[in-house]
PDB file of C-alpha atoms in Angstrom:
ATOM      1  CA  ASP A1122      -7.766 -24.620  -7.696  1.00  0.00           C
ATOM      2  CA  GLY A1123      -5.969 -23.107  -4.945  1.00  0.00           C
ATOM      3  CA  GLY A1124      -5.038 -19.373  -4.015  1.00  0.00           C
ATOM      4  CA  ILE A1125      -5.612 -16.079  -3.009  1.00  0.00           C
ATOM      5  CA  THR A1126      -8.015 -13.695  -3.904  1.00  0.00           C
ATOM      6  CA  GLN A1127      -8.266 -10.107  -3.679  1.00  0.00           C
ATOM      7  CA  SER A1128     -11.100  -7.605  -4.702  1.00  0.00           C
ATOM      8  CA  PRO A1129     -11.886  -5.519  -6.178  1.00  0.00           C
ATOM      9  CA  LYS A1130      -8.883  -4.881  -8.577  1.00  0.00           C
ATOM     10  CA  TYR A1131      -9.314  -1.127  -8.581  1.00  0.00           C
ATOM     11  CA  LEU A1132     -11.034   0.888  -5.773  1.00  0.00           C
ATOM     12  CA  PHE A1133     -11.376   4.717  -5.987  1.00  0.00           C
ATOM     13  CA  ARG A1134     -11.909   6.646  -2.830  1.00  0.00           C
ATOM     14  CA  LYS A1135     -13.113  10.212  -2.064  1.00  0.00           C
ATOM     15  CA  GLU A1136     -11.024  11.471   0.957  1.00  0.00           C
ATOM     16  CA  GLY A1137     -12.461  11.143   4.710  1.00  0.00           C
ATOM     17  CA  GLN A1138     -14.411   7.760   3.490  1.00  0.00           C
ATOM     18  CA  ASN A1139     -13.354   4.570   5.067  1.00  0.00           C
ATOM     19  CA  VAL A1140     -12.694   1.398   2.492  1.00  0.00           C
ATOM     20  CA  THR A1141     -12.322  -1.963   2.911  1.00  0.00           C
ATOM     21  CA  LEU A1142     -10.451  -4.836   0.867  1.00  0.00           C
ATOM     22  CA  SER A1143     -10.836  -8.685   0.543  1.00  0.00           C
ATOM     23  CA  CYS A1144      -8.413 -11.011   0.903  1.00  0.00           C
ATOM     24  CA  GLU A1145      -9.931 -14.786   0.524  1.00  0.00           C
ATOM     25  CA  GLN A1146      -7.757 -18.073   0.138  1.00  0.00           C
ATOM     26  CA  ASN A1147      -8.326 -21.487  -0.097  1.00  0.00           C
ATOM     27  CA  LEU A1148      -4.990 -22.947   0.574  1.00  0.00           C
ATOM     28  CA  ASN A1149      -5.833 -23.991   4.199  1.00  0.00           C
ATOM     29  CA  HIS A1150      -2.824 -21.183   5.577  1.00  0.00           C
ATOM     30  CA  ASP A1151      -3.209 -20.385   9.354  1.00  0.00           C
ATOM     31  CA  ALA A1152      -1.114 -17.169   8.506  1.00  0.00           C
ATOM     32  CA  MET A1153      -2.084 -14.041   6.538  1.00  0.00           C
ATOM     33  CA  TYR A1154      -0.538 -10.704   5.745  1.00  0.00           C
ATOM     34  CA  TRP A1155      -0.968  -7.420   4.578  1.00  0.00           C
ATOM     35  CA  TYR A1156       1.224  -5.060   2.634  1.00  0.00           C
ATOM     36  CA  ARG A1157       1.455  -2.064   0.882  1.00  0.00           C
ATOM     37  CA  GLN A1158       3.584  -1.233  -2.242  1.00  0.00           C
ATOM     38  CA  ASP A1159       4.447   2.435  -3.324  1.00  0.00           C
ATOM     39  CA  PRO A1160       5.412   3.223  -6.879  1.00  0.00           C
ATOM     40  CA  GLY A1161       9.581   1.765  -7.360  1.00  0.00           C
ATOM     41  CA  GLN A1162       9.183   0.906  -3.666  1.00  0.00           C
ATOM     42  CA  GLY A1163       9.300  -2.807  -2.332  1.00  0.00           C
ATOM     43  CA  LEU A1164       6.697  -4.218   0.267  1.00  0.00           C
ATOM     44  CA  ARG A1165       5.810  -3.017   3.675  1.00  0.00           C
ATOM     45  CA  LEU A1166       4.078  -4.839   6.213  1.00  0.00           C
ATOM     46  CA  ILE A1167       0.799  -3.376   7.512  1.00  0.00           C
ATOM     47  CA  TYR A1168      -0.617  -6.068   9.721  1.00  0.00           C
ATOM     48  CA  TYR A1169      -0.493  -9.840   9.842  1.00  0.00           C
ATOM     49  CA  SER A1170      -2.477 -12.881  11.288  1.00  0.00           C
ATOM     50  CA  GLN A1171      -1.370 -16.479  12.410  1.00  0.00           C
ATOM     51  CA  ILE A1172      -4.616 -17.416  13.497  1.00  0.00           C
ATOM     52  CA  VAL A1173      -8.241 -16.709  13.438  1.00  0.00           C
ATOM     53  CA  ASN A1174      -9.174 -14.209  16.136  1.00  0.00           C
ATOM     54  CA  ASP A1175      -5.636 -12.703  16.503  1.00  0.00           C
ATOM     55  CA  PHE A1176      -3.650 -10.169  14.550  1.00  0.00           C
ATOM     56  CA  GLN A1177      -0.919  -8.055  14.850  1.00  0.00           C
ATOM     57  CA  LYS A1178       0.652  -4.682  14.006  1.00  0.00           C
ATOM     58  CA  GLY A1179       3.267  -4.727  11.195  1.00  0.00           C
ATOM     59  CA  ASP A1180       5.603  -1.905  10.888  1.00  0.00           C
ATOM     60  CA  ILE A1181       3.153   1.000   9.117  1.00  0.00           C
ATOM     61  CA  ALA A1182      -0.484   0.117  10.851  1.00  0.00           C
ATOM     62  CA  GLU A1183      -1.410   3.462  11.755  1.00  0.00           C
ATOM     63  CA  GLY A1184      -4.853   4.181   9.654  1.00  0.00           C
ATOM     64  CA  TYR A1185      -5.728   0.701   9.088  1.00  0.00           C
ATOM     65  CA  SER A1186      -7.669  -1.939  10.591  1.00  0.00           C
ATOM     66  CA  VAL A1187      -8.301  -5.513  10.194  1.00  0.00           C
ATOM     67  CA  SER A1188     -10.605  -8.508  11.237  1.00  0.00           C
ATOM     68  CA  ARG A1189      -9.932 -12.350  11.304  1.00  0.00           C
ATOM     69  CA  GLU A1190     -13.074 -13.951  12.221  1.00  0.00           C
ATOM     70  CA  LYS A1191     -12.679 -16.900   9.465  1.00  0.00           C
ATOM     71  CA  LYS A1192      -9.469 -18.655   8.424  1.00  0.00           C
ATOM     72  CA  GLU A1193      -9.969 -17.888   4.793  1.00  0.00           C
ATOM     73  CA  SER A1194     -10.633 -14.201   5.185  1.00  0.00           C
ATOM     74  CA  PHE A1195      -8.601 -11.343   5.993  1.00  0.00           C
ATOM     75  CA  PRO A1196      -9.871  -7.966   5.123  1.00  0.00           C
ATOM     76  CA  LEU A1197      -8.178  -4.791   5.504  1.00  0.00           C
ATOM     77  CA  THR A1198      -9.903  -1.565   6.284  1.00  0.00           C
ATOM     78  CA  VAL A1199      -8.493   1.633   5.247  1.00  0.00           C
ATOM     79  CA  THR A1200      -9.598   4.539   7.224  1.00  0.00           C
ATOM     80  CA  SER A1201      -9.525   8.178   6.900  1.00  0.00           C
ATOM     81  CA  ALA A1202      -7.070   8.332   9.156  1.00  0.00           C
ATOM     82  CA  GLN A1203      -4.870   7.204   6.705  1.00  0.00           C
ATOM     83  CA  LYS A1204      -2.863  10.380   5.597  1.00  0.00           C
ATOM     84  CA  ASN A1205      -1.772   8.540   2.328  1.00  0.00           C
ATOM     85  CA  PRO A1206      -3.667   5.740   1.211  1.00  0.00           C
ATOM     86  CA  THR A1207      -2.836   5.939  -2.369  1.00  0.00           C
ATOM     87  CA  ALA A1208      -1.091   2.963  -3.120  1.00  0.00           C
ATOM     88  CA  PHE A1209      -0.856  -0.833  -4.476  1.00  0.00           C
ATOM     89  CA  TYR A1210      -2.062  -3.135  -1.401  1.00  0.00           C
ATOM     90  CA  LEU A1211      -1.278  -6.988  -1.418  1.00  0.00           C
ATOM     91  CA  CYS A1212      -2.360  -9.880   0.735  1.00  0.00           C
ATOM     92  CA  ALA A1213      -0.385 -12.948   1.127  1.00  0.00           C
ATOM     93  CA  SER A1214      -0.716 -16.204   3.104  1.00  0.00           C
ATOM     94  CA  SER A1215       1.736 -18.785   4.690  1.00  0.00           C
ATOM     95  CA  ILE A1216       1.257 -22.257   5.867  1.00  0.00           C
ATOM     96  CA  SER A1217       2.074 -21.053   9.584  1.00  0.00           C
ATOM     97  CA  GLY A1218       4.000 -18.068  10.028  1.00  0.00           C
ATOM     98  CA  LEU A1219       5.597 -19.949  12.772  1.00  0.00           C
ATOM     99  CA  GLY A1220       8.589 -20.890  10.627  1.00  0.00           C
ATOM    100  CA  VAL A1221      10.243 -19.792   7.648  1.00  0.00           C
ATOM    101  CA  ASP A1222       7.255 -20.343   5.699  1.00  0.00           C
ATOM    102  CA  THR A1223       7.040 -19.132   1.849  1.00  0.00           C
ATOM    103  CA  GLN A1224       4.396 -16.305   1.531  1.00  0.00           C
ATOM    104  CA  TYR A1225       1.889 -16.664  -1.188  1.00  0.00           C
ATOM    105  CA  PHE A1226       0.238 -13.523  -2.964  1.00  0.00           C
ATOM    106  CA  GLY A1227      -2.859 -12.512  -4.472  1.00  0.00           C
ATOM    107  CA  PRO A1228      -3.248 -10.392  -7.243  1.00  0.00           C
ATOM    108  CA  GLY A1229      -3.463  -7.380  -5.477  1.00  0.00           C
ATOM    109  CA  THR A1230      -5.697  -4.032  -5.054  1.00  0.00           C
ATOM    110  CA  ARG A1231      -4.656  -0.611  -6.191  1.00  0.00           C
ATOM    111  CA  LEU A1232      -6.775   2.030  -4.268  1.00  0.00           C
ATOM    112  CA  THR A1233      -6.704   5.874  -5.443  1.00  0.00           C
ATOM    113  CA  VAL A1234      -7.741   8.642  -3.221  1.00  0.00           C
ATOM    114  CA  LEU A1235      -9.319  11.187  -5.517  1.00  0.00           C
TER     115      LEU A1235
ATOM    116  CA  ALA B1279      16.920  -5.384  12.346  1.00  0.00           C
ATOM    117  CA  GLN B1280      17.120  -7.134   9.294  1.00  0.00           C
ATOM    118  CA  LYS B1281      18.247  -5.327   6.055  1.00  0.00           C
ATOM    119  CA  ILE B1282      17.442  -6.254   2.074  1.00  0.00           C
ATOM    120  CA  THR B1283      19.760  -4.550  -0.282  1.00  0.00           C
ATOM    121  CA  GLN B1284      19.287  -4.364  -4.087  1.00  0.00           C
ATOM    122  CA  THR B1285      21.759  -2.180  -5.702  1.00  0.00           C
ATOM    123  CA  GLN B1286      20.511  -2.464  -9.398  1.00  0.00           C
ATOM    124  CA  PRO B1287      17.808  -0.483  -9.956  1.00  0.00           C
ATOM    125  CA  GLY B1288      17.607  -1.655 -13.885  1.00  0.00           C
ATOM    126  CA  MET B1289      19.205  -4.133 -15.944  1.00  0.00           C
ATOM    127  CA  PHE B1290      19.018  -4.786 -19.415  1.00  0.00           C
ATOM    128  CA  VAL B1291      19.934  -8.093 -21.023  1.00  0.00           C
ATOM    129  CA  GLN B1292      19.532  -9.800 -24.551  1.00  0.00           C
ATOM    130  CA  GLU B1293      17.152 -12.636 -24.928  1.00  0.00           C
ATOM    131  CA  LYS B1294      18.789 -15.921 -24.067  1.00  0.00           C
ATOM    132  CA  GLU B1295      22.044 -14.534 -21.899  1.00  0.00           C
ATOM    133  CA  ALA B1296      22.209 -15.505 -18.674  1.00  0.00           C
ATOM    134  CA  VAL B1297      21.532 -12.774 -15.947  1.00  0.00           C
ATOM    135  CA  THR B1298      22.683 -12.338 -12.603  1.00  0.00           C
ATOM    136  CA  LEU B1299      20.599 -10.167 -10.042  1.00  0.00           C
ATOM    137  CA  ASP B1300      22.347  -8.849  -7.077  1.00  0.00           C
ATOM    138  CA  CYS B1301      20.697  -9.381  -3.218  1.00  0.00           C
ATOM    139  CA  THR B1302      22.805  -8.873  -0.201  1.00  0.00           C
ATOM    140  CA  TYR B1303      21.285  -8.848   3.286  1.00  0.00           C
ATOM    141  CA  ASP B1304      22.066  -8.043   6.877  1.00  0.00           C
ATOM    142  CA  THR B1305      20.671  -9.980   9.746  1.00  0.00           C
ATOM    143  CA  SER B1306      22.155 -11.212  13.117  1.00  0.00           C
ATOM    144  CA  ASP B1307      19.871 -13.877  13.274  1.00  0.00           C
ATOM    145  CA  GLN B1308      21.289 -17.628  12.942  1.00  0.00           C
ATOM    146  CA  SER B1309      18.439 -19.093  11.396  1.00  0.00           C
ATOM    147  CA  TYR B1310      16.211 -16.994   8.024  1.00  0.00           C
ATOM    148  CA  GLY B1311      15.295 -17.893   4.636  1.00  0.00           C
ATOM    149  CA  LEU B1312      15.623 -16.005   1.722  1.00  0.00           C
ATOM    150  CA  PHE B1313      13.397 -15.491  -1.196  1.00  0.00           C
ATOM    151  CA  TRP B1314      13.166 -14.207  -4.427  1.00  0.00           C
ATOM    152  CA  TYR B1315      10.132 -12.952  -6.020  1.00  0.00           C
ATOM    153  CA  LYS B1316       8.743 -11.806  -9.492  1.00  0.00           C
ATOM    154  CA  GLN B1317       6.457  -8.863 -10.081  1.00  0.00           C
ATOM    155  CA  PRO B1318       5.191  -8.533 -13.852  1.00  0.00           C
ATOM    156  CA  SER B1319       3.260  -5.366 -15.031  1.00  0.00           C
ATOM    157  CA  SER B1320       0.207  -7.106 -13.475  1.00  0.00           C
ATOM    158  CA  GLY B1321       1.429  -6.577  -9.985  1.00  0.00           C
ATOM    159  CA  GLU B1322       1.015 -10.168  -8.530  1.00  0.00           C
ATOM    160  CA  MET B1323       4.063 -11.180  -6.593  1.00  0.00           C
ATOM    161  CA  ILE B1324       5.236 -14.617  -7.802  1.00  0.00           C
ATOM    162  CA  PHE B1325       7.470 -17.039  -5.388  1.00  0.00           C
ATOM    163  CA  LEU B1326      10.294 -17.988  -7.619  1.00  0.00           C
ATOM    164  CA  ILE B1327      13.003 -19.701  -5.255  1.00  0.00           C
ATOM    165  CA  TYR B1328      14.051 -20.006  -1.657  1.00  0.00           C
ATOM    166  CA  GLN B1329      17.071 -20.947   0.255  1.00  0.00           C
ATOM    167  CA  GLY B1330      17.328 -21.439   4.034  1.00  0.00           C
ATOM    168  CA  SER B1331      20.594 -20.089   5.835  1.00  0.00           C
ATOM    169  CA  TYR B1332      21.436 -23.656   6.746  1.00  0.00           C
ATOM    170  CA  ASP B1333      20.979 -25.047   3.410  1.00  0.00           C
ATOM    171  CA  GLU B1334      24.592 -26.298   2.072  1.00  0.00           C
ATOM    172  CA  GLN B1335      23.553 -26.272  -1.181  1.00  0.00           C
ATOM    173  CA  ASN B1336      22.157 -23.396  -3.620  1.00  0.00           C
ATOM    174  CA  ALA B1337      18.698 -23.791  -4.572  1.00  0.00           C
ATOM    175  CA  THR B1338      17.389 -24.237  -8.037  1.00  0.00           C
ATOM    176  CA  GLU B1339      14.005 -24.147  -9.628  1.00  0.00           C
ATOM    177  CA  GLY B1340      14.306 -24.737 -13.386  1.00  0.00           C
ATOM    178  CA  ARG B1341      15.888 -21.744 -15.001  1.00  0.00           C
ATOM    179  CA  TYR B1342      16.330 -19.900 -11.695  1.00  0.00           C
ATOM    180  CA  SER B1343      19.310 -20.608  -9.167  1.00  0.00           C
ATOM    181  CA  LEU B1344      20.125 -18.971  -6.216  1.00  0.00           C
ATOM    182  CA  ASN B1345      23.417 -18.403  -5.629  1.00  0.00           C
ATOM    183  CA  PHE B1346      24.215 -18.350  -1.917  1.00  0.00           C
ATOM    184  CA  GLN B1347      27.292 -16.683  -0.309  1.00  0.00           C
ATOM    185  CA  LYS B1348      26.510 -16.971   3.598  1.00  0.00           C
ATOM    186  CA  ALA B1349      29.953 -15.572   4.844  1.00  0.00           C
ATOM    187  CA  ARG B1350      29.568 -12.656   1.982  1.00  0.00           C
ATOM    188  CA  LYS B1351      25.887 -12.326   2.899  1.00  0.00           C
ATOM    189  CA  SER B1352      24.825 -12.321  -0.491  1.00  0.00           C
ATOM    190  CA  ALA B1353      22.063 -14.422  -2.039  1.00  0.00           C
ATOM    191  CA  ASN B1354      21.913 -13.260  -6.137  1.00  0.00           C
ATOM    192  CA  LEU B1355      19.302 -14.707  -8.085  1.00  0.00           C
ATOM    193  CA  VAL B1356      20.769 -16.083 -11.807  1.00  0.00           C
ATOM    194  CA  ILE B1357      18.401 -16.632 -14.237  1.00  0.00           C
ATOM    195  CA  SER B1358      19.711 -18.622 -17.592  1.00  0.00           C
ATOM    196  CA  ALA B1359      18.452 -18.746 -20.781  1.00  0.00           C
ATOM    197  CA  SER B1360      16.402 -15.468 -20.379  1.00  0.00           C
ATOM    198  CA  GLN B1361      13.141 -15.049 -22.341  1.00  0.00           C
ATOM    199  CA  LEU B1362      11.145 -12.059 -22.798  1.00  0.00           C
ATOM    200  CA  GLY B1363       8.549 -12.812 -20.429  1.00  0.00           C
ATOM    201  CA  ASP B1364      11.293 -12.824 -17.916  1.00  0.00           C
ATOM    202  CA  SER B1365      10.804  -9.005 -17.861  1.00  0.00           C
ATOM    203  CA  ALA B1366       9.698  -7.902 -14.741  1.00  0.00           C
ATOM    204  CA  MET B1367      10.332  -6.379 -11.328  1.00  0.00           C
ATOM    205  CA  TYR B1368      12.458  -8.896  -9.162  1.00  0.00           C
ATOM    206  CA  PHE B1369      12.345  -8.545  -5.325  1.00  0.00           C
ATOM    207  CA  CYS B1370      14.571  -9.993  -2.731  1.00  0.00           C
ATOM    208  CA  ALA B1371      13.389 -10.977   0.388  1.00  0.00           C
ATOM    209  CA  MET B1372      14.436 -12.185   3.767  1.00  0.00           C
ATOM    210  CA  SER B1373      12.160 -13.818   6.360  1.00  0.00           C
ATOM    211  CA  GLY B1374      12.980 -14.031   9.970  1.00  0.00           C
ATOM    212  CA  ILE B1375      11.310 -14.864  13.226  1.00  0.00           C
ATOM    213  CA  ILE B1376      10.550 -11.860  15.341  1.00  0.00           C
ATOM    214  CA  GLN B1377       8.235 -11.851  18.653  1.00  0.00           C
ATOM    215  CA  GLY B1378       7.271 -15.362  17.262  1.00  0.00           C
ATOM    216  CA  ALA B1379       6.468 -14.694  13.823  1.00  0.00           C
ATOM    217  CA  GLN B1380       7.640 -14.620  10.724  1.00  0.00           C
ATOM    218  CA  LYS B1381       8.058 -11.883   8.798  1.00  0.00           C
ATOM    219  CA  LEU B1382       8.959 -11.147   5.173  1.00  0.00           C
ATOM    220  CA  VAL B1383      11.805  -7.892   4.900  1.00  0.00           C
ATOM    221  CA  PHE B1384      11.691  -6.448   1.200  1.00  0.00           C
ATOM    222  CA  GLY B1385      14.578  -5.220  -0.873  1.00  0.00           C
ATOM    223  CA  GLN B1386      13.622  -1.982  -3.431  1.00  0.00           C
ATOM    224  CA  GLY B1387      13.732  -4.419  -6.389  1.00  0.00           C
ATOM    225  CA  THR B1388      15.342  -4.780  -9.787  1.00  0.00           C
ATOM    226  CA  ARG B1389      13.690  -4.070 -13.079  1.00  0.00           C
ATOM    227  CA  LEU B1390      14.792  -6.436 -15.553  1.00  0.00           C
ATOM    228  CA  THR B1391      13.890  -5.902 -18.989  1.00  0.00           C
ATOM    229  CA  ILE B1392      15.165  -8.616 -21.709  1.00  0.00           C
ATOM    230  CA  ASN B1393      15.512  -7.089 -25.336  1.00  0.00           C
ATOM    231  CA  PRO B1394      14.741  -9.226 -28.175  1.00  0.00           C
TER     232      PRO B1394
END
């Protein structure tokens, strides 16, 4: 079955640690996205990538980093510079990212800073 | 800048009734898309329905339909014959092209509760 997988489902981090969230898709989509969701809120865009080896900052990129070495994978690193990282993180993909394409989402990772 | 407004934080509906979830948007773009997503308690965002700005007919997908009124900048979601499994958060989103890339802007969401 085609889809988007995210791991882990739950992640606990101590303050000052970097953590990496995994996102993999087998939909053969060119574009991938990372969003952050805080309780009772909508989604906010962190980073996006339209093609391998290229990515762009979204609206709240500070304290995060990404890489896109393979079409299927778009990992997100939450660095110690992110002041309030406790949130729900959602990865998405779309066919091209160049037009009005539907974005499909993974199941999410819930990050808690202890 | 694009903006999505969902004015209903929560709604309570009896099972089998129809429900309308409100969404208004603001944009200066001529070409854009409007989406509705469902987020159950598990957290995953499930795509429900899409409406293009140039589509003349309202989109429908099974029990879901999108009441698109372009002049009023509204894109309300209508769920017919609601079911207990429809209880979830619902998000309206708008897609536009910014600096050559597609971006989605989300509203704050509406929590729908279906009562038996």
